[in-house]
PDB file of C-alpha atoms and ligand atoms in Angstrom:
ATOM      1  CA  MET A   8     113.784 -12.043   7.093  1.00  0.00           C
ATOM      2  CA  ASP A   9     115.644 -13.417  10.120  1.00  0.00           C
ATOM      3  CA  LEU A  10     115.323 -11.863  13.552  1.00  0.00           C
ATOM      4  CA  TYR A  11     118.471  -9.755  13.330  1.00  0.00           C
ATOM      5  CA  GLN A  12     117.391  -8.345   9.966  1.00  0.00           C
ATOM      6  CA  THR A  13     113.994  -7.535  11.484  1.00  0.00           C
ATOM      7  CA  ILE A  14     115.644  -5.735  14.388  1.00  0.00           C
ATOM      8  CA  GLN A  15     117.793  -3.802  11.912  1.00  0.00           C
ATOM      9  CA  LYS A  16     114.785  -2.918   9.783  1.00  0.00           C
ATOM     10  CA  ARG A  17     112.391  -1.739  12.504  1.00  0.00           C
ATOM     11  CA  ARG A  18     111.813   1.989  12.587  1.00  0.00           C
ATOM     12  CA  SER A  19     109.178   4.218  14.081  1.00  0.00           C
ATOM     13  CA  ILE A  20     106.932   4.712  11.049  1.00  0.00           C
ATOM     14  CA  ARG A  21     104.576   7.675  11.096  1.00  0.00           C
ATOM     15  CA  SER A  22     103.013   7.612   7.624  1.00  0.00           C
ATOM     16  CA  TYR A  23     100.879   4.830   6.186  1.00  0.00           C
ATOM     17  CA  THR A  24      99.273   4.087   2.818  1.00  0.00           C
ATOM     18  CA  GLY A  25      95.934   3.204   4.409  1.00  0.00           C
ATOM     19  CA  ASP A  26      95.935  -0.300   2.875  1.00  0.00           C
ATOM     20  CA  PRO A  27      94.049  -2.752   5.101  1.00  0.00           C
ATOM     21  CA  ILE A  28      95.810  -5.361   7.231  1.00  0.00           C
ATOM     22  CA  PRO A  29      94.405  -8.912   7.109  1.00  0.00           C
ATOM     23  CA  ARG A  30      92.931 -10.076  10.403  1.00  0.00           C
ATOM     24  CA  GLU A  31      95.282 -13.088  10.533  1.00  0.00           C
ATOM     25  CA  ASP A  32      98.297 -10.767  10.392  1.00  0.00           C
ATOM     26  CA  LEU A  33      96.893  -8.722  13.282  1.00  0.00           C
ATOM     27  CA  GLU A  34      96.325 -11.922  15.256  1.00  0.00           C
ATOM     28  CA  LYS A  35      99.881 -13.055  14.551  1.00  0.00           C
ATOM     29  CA  ILE A  36     101.242  -9.705  15.713  1.00  0.00           C
ATOM     30  CA  ILE A  37      99.255  -9.801  18.957  1.00  0.00           C
ATOM     31  CA  ASP A  38     100.301 -13.408  19.469  1.00  0.00           C
ATOM     32  CA  ALA A  39     103.914 -12.213  19.435  1.00  0.00           C
ATOM     33  CA  GLY A  40     103.020  -9.833  22.271  1.00  0.00           C
ATOM     34  CA  ARG A  41     101.303 -12.620  24.168  1.00  0.00           C
ATOM     35  CA  LEU A  42     104.453 -14.753  23.995  1.00  0.00           C
ATOM     36  CA  ALA A  43     106.734 -12.124  25.574  1.00  0.00           C
ATOM     37  CA  PRO A  44     108.493 -12.869  28.848  1.00  0.00           C
ATOM     38  CA  SER A  45     106.959 -11.481  32.038  1.00  0.00           C
ATOM     39  CA  GLY A  46     108.007 -11.349  35.675  1.00  0.00           C
ATOM     40  CA  ASN A  47     106.819 -14.500  37.459  1.00  0.00           C
ATOM     41  CA  ASN A  48     104.995 -15.278  34.205  1.00  0.00           C
ATOM     42  CA  ARG A  49     102.109 -13.052  35.332  1.00  0.00           C
ATOM     43  CA  GLN A  50     101.296 -11.924  31.757  1.00  0.00           C
ATOM     44  CA  PRO A  51      99.541  -8.836  33.130  1.00  0.00           C
ATOM     45  CA  TRP A  52      98.420  -7.537  29.733  1.00  0.00           C
ATOM     46  CA  ASP A  53      95.499  -7.203  27.414  1.00  0.00           C
ATOM     47  CA  PHE A  54      95.626  -6.015  23.825  1.00  0.00           C
ATOM     48  CA  ILE A  55      92.784  -4.152  22.118  1.00  0.00           C
ATOM     49  CA  VAL A  56      92.948  -4.074  18.324  1.00  0.00           C
ATOM     50  CA  VAL A  57      90.965  -1.225  16.828  1.00  0.00           C
ATOM     51  CA  THR A  58      90.171  -1.325  13.105  1.00  0.00           C
ATOM     52  CA  ASN A  59      87.040   0.850  13.151  1.00  0.00           C
ATOM     53  CA  ARG A  60      87.916   4.019  11.229  1.00  0.00           C
ATOM     54  CA  ASP A  61      85.830   6.315  13.424  1.00  0.00           C
ATOM     55  CA  MET A  62      87.564   5.005  16.550  1.00  0.00           C
ATOM     56  CA  ILE A  63      91.029   5.264  14.931  1.00  0.00           C
ATOM     57  CA  GLN A  64      90.164   8.861  14.099  1.00  0.00           C
ATOM     58  CA  LYS A  65      89.240   9.504  17.740  1.00  0.00           C
ATOM     59  CA  LEU A  66      92.410   7.822  19.000  1.00  0.00           C
ATOM     60  CA  SER A  67      94.485  10.044  16.739  1.00  0.00           C
ATOM     61  CA  ILE A  68      93.921  12.712  19.392  1.00  0.00           C
ATOM     62  CA  ALA A  69      97.323  11.374  20.485  1.00  0.00           C
ATOM     63  CA  ALA A  70      99.009  12.266  17.183  1.00  0.00           C
ATOM     64  CA  ALA A  71      97.311  13.510  14.016  1.00  0.00           C
ATOM     65  CA  TRP A  72      99.447  11.343  11.699  1.00  0.00           C
ATOM     66  CA  SER A  73      98.178   8.162  13.396  1.00  0.00           C
ATOM     67  CA  ALA A  74      94.720   8.704  11.823  1.00  0.00           C
ATOM     68  CA  GLN A  75      96.151   7.082   8.662  1.00  0.00           C
ATOM     69  CA  ALA A  76      96.938   3.836  10.490  1.00  0.00           C
ATOM     70  CA  SER A  77      95.027   0.740   9.362  1.00  0.00           C
ATOM     71  CA  ALA A  78      94.749  -0.452  12.938  1.00  0.00           C
ATOM     72  CA  MET A  79      95.578   0.817  16.383  1.00  0.00           C
ATOM     73  CA  ILE A  80      96.656  -1.489  19.191  1.00  0.00           C
ATOM     74  CA  ALA A  81      96.072  -0.410  22.790  1.00  0.00           C
ATOM     75  CA  VAL A  82      98.276  -2.222  25.308  1.00  0.00           C
ATOM     76  CA  VAL A  83      96.562  -2.415  28.695  1.00  0.00           C
ATOM     77  CA  MET A  84      98.341  -3.405  31.896  1.00  0.00           C
ATOM     78  CA  ASP A  85      97.435  -4.619  35.372  1.00  0.00           C
ATOM     79  CA  THR A  86      99.635  -2.342  37.467  1.00  0.00           C
ATOM     80  CA  THR A  87      99.086  -4.351  40.651  1.00  0.00           C
ATOM     81  CA  THR A  88     101.754  -6.733  39.323  1.00  0.00           C
ATOM     82  CA  LYS A  89     105.376  -6.075  40.275  1.00  0.00           C
ATOM     83  CA  TYR A  90     106.948  -5.878  36.813  1.00  0.00           C
ATOM     84  CA  TRP A  91     104.057  -4.505  34.761  1.00  0.00           C
ATOM     85  CA  CYS A  92     106.171  -1.840  33.078  1.00  0.00           C
ATOM     86  CA  GLU A  93     108.934  -4.249  32.016  1.00  0.00           C
ATOM     87  CA  ASP A  94     106.377  -6.885  31.043  1.00  0.00           C
ATOM     88  CA  GLY A  95     104.410  -4.451  28.924  1.00  0.00           C
ATOM     89  CA  SER A  96     107.561  -3.129  27.292  1.00  0.00           C
ATOM     90  CA  ALA A  97     108.660  -6.651  26.350  1.00  0.00           C
ATOM     91  CA  ALA A  98     105.236  -7.306  24.817  1.00  0.00           C
ATOM     92  CA  VAL A  99     105.306  -4.025  22.908  1.00  0.00           C
ATOM     93  CA  GLU A 100     108.736  -4.747  21.438  1.00  0.00           C
ATOM     94  CA  ASN A 101     107.605  -8.221  20.349  1.00  0.00           C
ATOM     95  CA  ILE A 102     104.626  -6.581  18.643  1.00  0.00           C
ATOM     96  CA  LEU A 103     106.802  -4.008  16.881  1.00  0.00           C
ATOM     97  CA  LEU A 104     109.189  -6.702  15.630  1.00  0.00           C
ATOM     98  CA  ALA A 105     106.445  -9.078  14.498  1.00  0.00           C
ATOM     99  CA  ALA A 106     104.763  -6.246  12.597  1.00  0.00           C
ATOM    100  CA  THR A 107     108.080  -5.318  10.975  1.00  0.00           C
ATOM    101  CA  ALA A 108     108.694  -8.926   9.944  1.00  0.00           C
ATOM    102  CA  LEU A 109     105.300  -8.913   8.214  1.00  0.00           C
ATOM    103  CA  GLY A 110     106.141  -5.664   6.400  1.00  0.00           C
ATOM    104  CA  TYR A 111     104.079  -3.246   8.497  1.00  0.00           C
ATOM    105  CA  GLY A 112     105.129   0.023  10.057  1.00  0.00           C
ATOM    106  CA  THR A 113     104.451   0.826  13.692  1.00  0.00           C
ATOM    107  CA  CYS A 114     105.263   3.407  16.306  1.00  0.00           C
ATOM    108  CA  TRP A 115     105.354   3.161  20.096  1.00  0.00           C
ATOM    109  CA  LEU A 116     102.934   6.032  20.713  1.00  0.00           C
ATOM    110  CA  GLU A 117     103.069   6.533  24.461  1.00  0.00           C
ATOM    111  CA  GLY A 118     104.280  10.036  25.274  1.00  0.00           C
ATOM    112  CA  ASN A 119     101.623  11.626  23.085  1.00  0.00           C
ATOM    113  CA  ALA A 120      98.889   9.189  24.183  1.00  0.00           C
ATOM    114  CA  LEU A 121      99.177   9.258  27.967  1.00  0.00           C
ATOM    115  CA  PRO A 122      97.930  12.843  28.404  1.00  0.00           C
ATOM    116  CA  HIS A 123      94.698  11.497  26.851  1.00  0.00           C
ATOM    117  CA  GLU A 124      94.654   8.255  28.841  1.00  0.00           C
ATOM    118  CA  ASN A 125      91.322   8.886  30.559  1.00  0.00           C
ATOM    119  CA  ALA A 126      89.511   9.729  27.333  1.00  0.00           C
ATOM    120  CA  ILE A 127      91.065   6.749  25.518  1.00  0.00           C
ATOM    121  CA  LYS A 128      90.141   4.408  28.384  1.00  0.00           C
ATOM    122  CA  ALA A 129      86.540   5.619  28.248  1.00  0.00           C
ATOM    123  CA  TRP A 130      86.286   5.242  24.445  1.00  0.00           C
ATOM    124  CA  LEU A 131      87.759   1.719  24.548  1.00  0.00           C
ATOM    125  CA  LYS A 132      85.802   0.700  27.673  1.00  0.00           C
ATOM    126  CA  ILE A 133      89.008  -0.158  29.545  1.00  0.00           C
ATOM    127  CA  PRO A 134      88.268  -0.961  33.213  1.00  0.00           C
ATOM    128  CA  ALA A 135      89.217   1.874  35.579  1.00  0.00           C
ATOM    129  CA  ASP A 136      91.763  -0.231  37.513  1.00  0.00           C
ATOM    130  CA  LEU A 137      93.839  -1.030  34.414  1.00  0.00           C
ATOM    131  CA  LYS A 138      96.437   1.232  32.823  1.00  0.00           C
ATOM    132  CA  LEU A 139      96.900   2.180  29.208  1.00  0.00           C
ATOM    133  CA  LEU A 140     100.614   1.582  28.571  1.00  0.00           C
ATOM    134  CA  THR A 141     100.693   2.747  24.973  1.00  0.00           C
ATOM    135  CA  LEU A 142      98.931   2.936  21.658  1.00  0.00           C
ATOM    136  CA  ILE A 143     100.595   1.315  18.653  1.00  0.00           C
ATOM    137  CA  PRO A 144      99.400   2.578  15.266  1.00  0.00           C
ATOM    138  CA  ILE A 145     100.113   0.047  12.531  1.00  0.00           C
ATOM    139  CA  GLY A 146      99.891   0.274   8.776  1.00  0.00           C
ATOM    140  CA  VAL A 147     101.591  -0.315   5.468  1.00  0.00           C
ATOM    141  CA  PRO A 148     104.411   2.210   5.440  1.00  0.00           C
ATOM    142  CA  VAL A 149     104.630   4.874   2.748  1.00  0.00           C
ATOM    143  CA  GLU A 150     108.399   4.351   2.955  1.00  0.00           C
ATOM    144  CA  TRP A 151     111.053   2.894   5.230  1.00  0.00           C
ATOM    145  CA  PRO A 152     113.361   5.676   6.381  1.00  0.00           C
ATOM    146  CA  GLU A 153     116.981   4.882   5.501  1.00  0.00           C
ATOM    147  CA  THR A 154     118.688   6.917   8.154  1.00  0.00           C
ATOM    148  CA  ARG A 155     118.980   5.987  11.801  1.00  0.00           C
ATOM    149  CA  ASN A 156     119.996   8.093  14.715  1.00  0.00           C
ATOM    150  CA  LYS A 157     121.502   5.547  17.060  1.00  0.00           C
ATOM    151  CA  LYS A 158     124.528   5.740  19.322  1.00  0.00           C
ATOM    152  CA  PRO A 159     127.419   3.770  17.833  1.00  0.00           C
ATOM    153  CA  LEU A 160     128.031   0.302  19.242  1.00  0.00           C
ATOM    154  CA  ASP A 161     131.475   1.179  20.594  1.00  0.00           C
ATOM    155  CA  GLN A 162     129.890   3.972  22.669  1.00  0.00           C
ATOM    156  CA  VAL A 163     127.497   1.679  24.498  1.00  0.00           C
ATOM    157  CA  LEU A 164     129.240  -1.703  24.512  1.00  0.00           C
ATOM    158  CA  HIS A 165     131.540  -2.352  27.462  1.00  0.00           C
ATOM    159  CA  TRP A 166     133.451  -5.601  27.804  1.00  0.00           C
ATOM    160  CA  GLU A 167     133.880  -7.100  31.263  1.00  0.00           C
ATOM    161  CA  THR A 168     133.565  -3.827  33.259  1.00  0.00           C
ATOM    162  CA  TYR A 169     132.018  -0.395  32.634  1.00  0.00           C
TER     163      TYR A 169
HETATM  164  C1  LIG B  12     108.473   4.725  25.864  1.00  0.00           C
HETATM  165  C2  LIG B  12     108.389   5.295  24.468  1.00  0.00           C
HETATM  166  C3  LIG B  12     107.485   6.312  24.207  1.00  0.00           C
HETATM  167  C4  LIG B  12     107.365   6.824  22.917  1.00  0.00           C
HETATM  168  N1  LIG B  12     106.406   7.762  22.673  1.00  0.00           N
HETATM  169  C5  LIG B  12     106.292   8.280  21.427  1.00  0.00           C
HETATM  170  C6  LIG B  12     105.285   9.242  21.135  1.00  0.00           C
HETATM  171  O1  LIG B  12     104.481   9.616  21.989  1.00  0.00           O
HETATM  172  N2  LIG B  12     105.208   9.731  19.882  1.00  0.00           N
HETATM  173  C7  LIG B  12     106.055   9.323  18.879  1.00  0.00           C
HETATM  174  O2  LIG B  12     105.915   9.806  17.746  1.00  0.00           O
HETATM  175  N3  LIG B  12     107.030   8.411  19.120  1.00  0.00           N
HETATM  176  C8  LIG B  12     107.167   7.878  20.361  1.00  0.00           C
HETATM  177  N4  LIG B  12     108.123   6.936  20.627  1.00  0.00           N
HETATM  178  C9  LIG B  12     109.020   6.484  19.531  1.00  0.00           C
HETATM  179  C10 LIG B  12     110.421   7.104  19.667  1.00  0.00           C
HETATM  180  O3  LIG B  12     110.363   8.460  19.308  1.00  0.00           O
HETATM  181  C11 LIG B  12     111.390   6.316  18.749  1.00  0.00           C
HETATM  182  O4  LIG B  12     111.439   4.975  19.161  1.00  0.00           O
HETATM  183  C12 LIG B  12     112.796   6.903  18.802  1.00  0.00           C
HETATM  184  O5  LIG B  12     112.815   8.198  18.238  1.00  0.00           O
HETATM  185  C13 LIG B  12     113.806   6.043  18.041  1.00  0.00           C
HETATM  186  O6  LIG B  12     113.413   5.864  16.696  1.00  0.00           O
HETATM  187  P1  LIG B  12     113.171   4.390  16.091  1.00  0.00           P
HETATM  188  O7  LIG B  12     111.992   3.796  16.809  1.00  0.00           O
HETATM  189  O8  LIG B  12     112.889   4.646  14.625  1.00  0.00           O
HETATM  190  O9  LIG B  12     114.403   3.590  16.311  1.00  0.00           O
HETATM  191  C14 LIG B  12     108.232   6.373  21.876  1.00  0.00           C
HETATM  192  C15 LIG B  12     109.136   5.348  22.162  1.00  0.00           C
HETATM  193  C16 LIG B  12     109.201   4.786  23.429  1.00  0.00           C
HETATM  194  C17 LIG B  12     110.139   3.624  23.674  1.00  0.00           C
END
């Protein structure tokens, strides 16, 4: 699968078979996050990969369906850096695309996770001065949804001026 096909294929996947993910695939996926661009090359991130079922169950406080994930990635940012939000977002997208290329389903689980940030930080022993950007459940998808709800290209593409 080339990059454009991977971009086309990626979806937010919210149901998983529960099949395990080999450790080398998880390392490859995190490596894609590590290689993302960052402002001034600060790389202000850490990635926690959770495979322990009891902890995944706890983390599913963010969204019940995520309990079926085979792993959960917590993306942790140093918010004293100027571009932490952009940097973290670039890393997350790399992770989502790398996982898709390897055949796994993921979801950027931020809105539902952040109300539980303090509890999640305590469970994962994340230092108080760092921020949880998002959780990313990952698993073998039950299915790839066919439909997409995206604005058409001609609505968002402007040539030369707005
Ligand atoms: C910043 C951000 C926060 C998100 N938070 C959640 C969330 O809390 N729960 C969830 O189910 N999906 C979440 N999503 C996934 C979006 O719902 C999803 O990307 C969007 O509906 C488009 O669908 P697609 O990813 O399949 O293209 C989030 C996405 C982004 C970029």
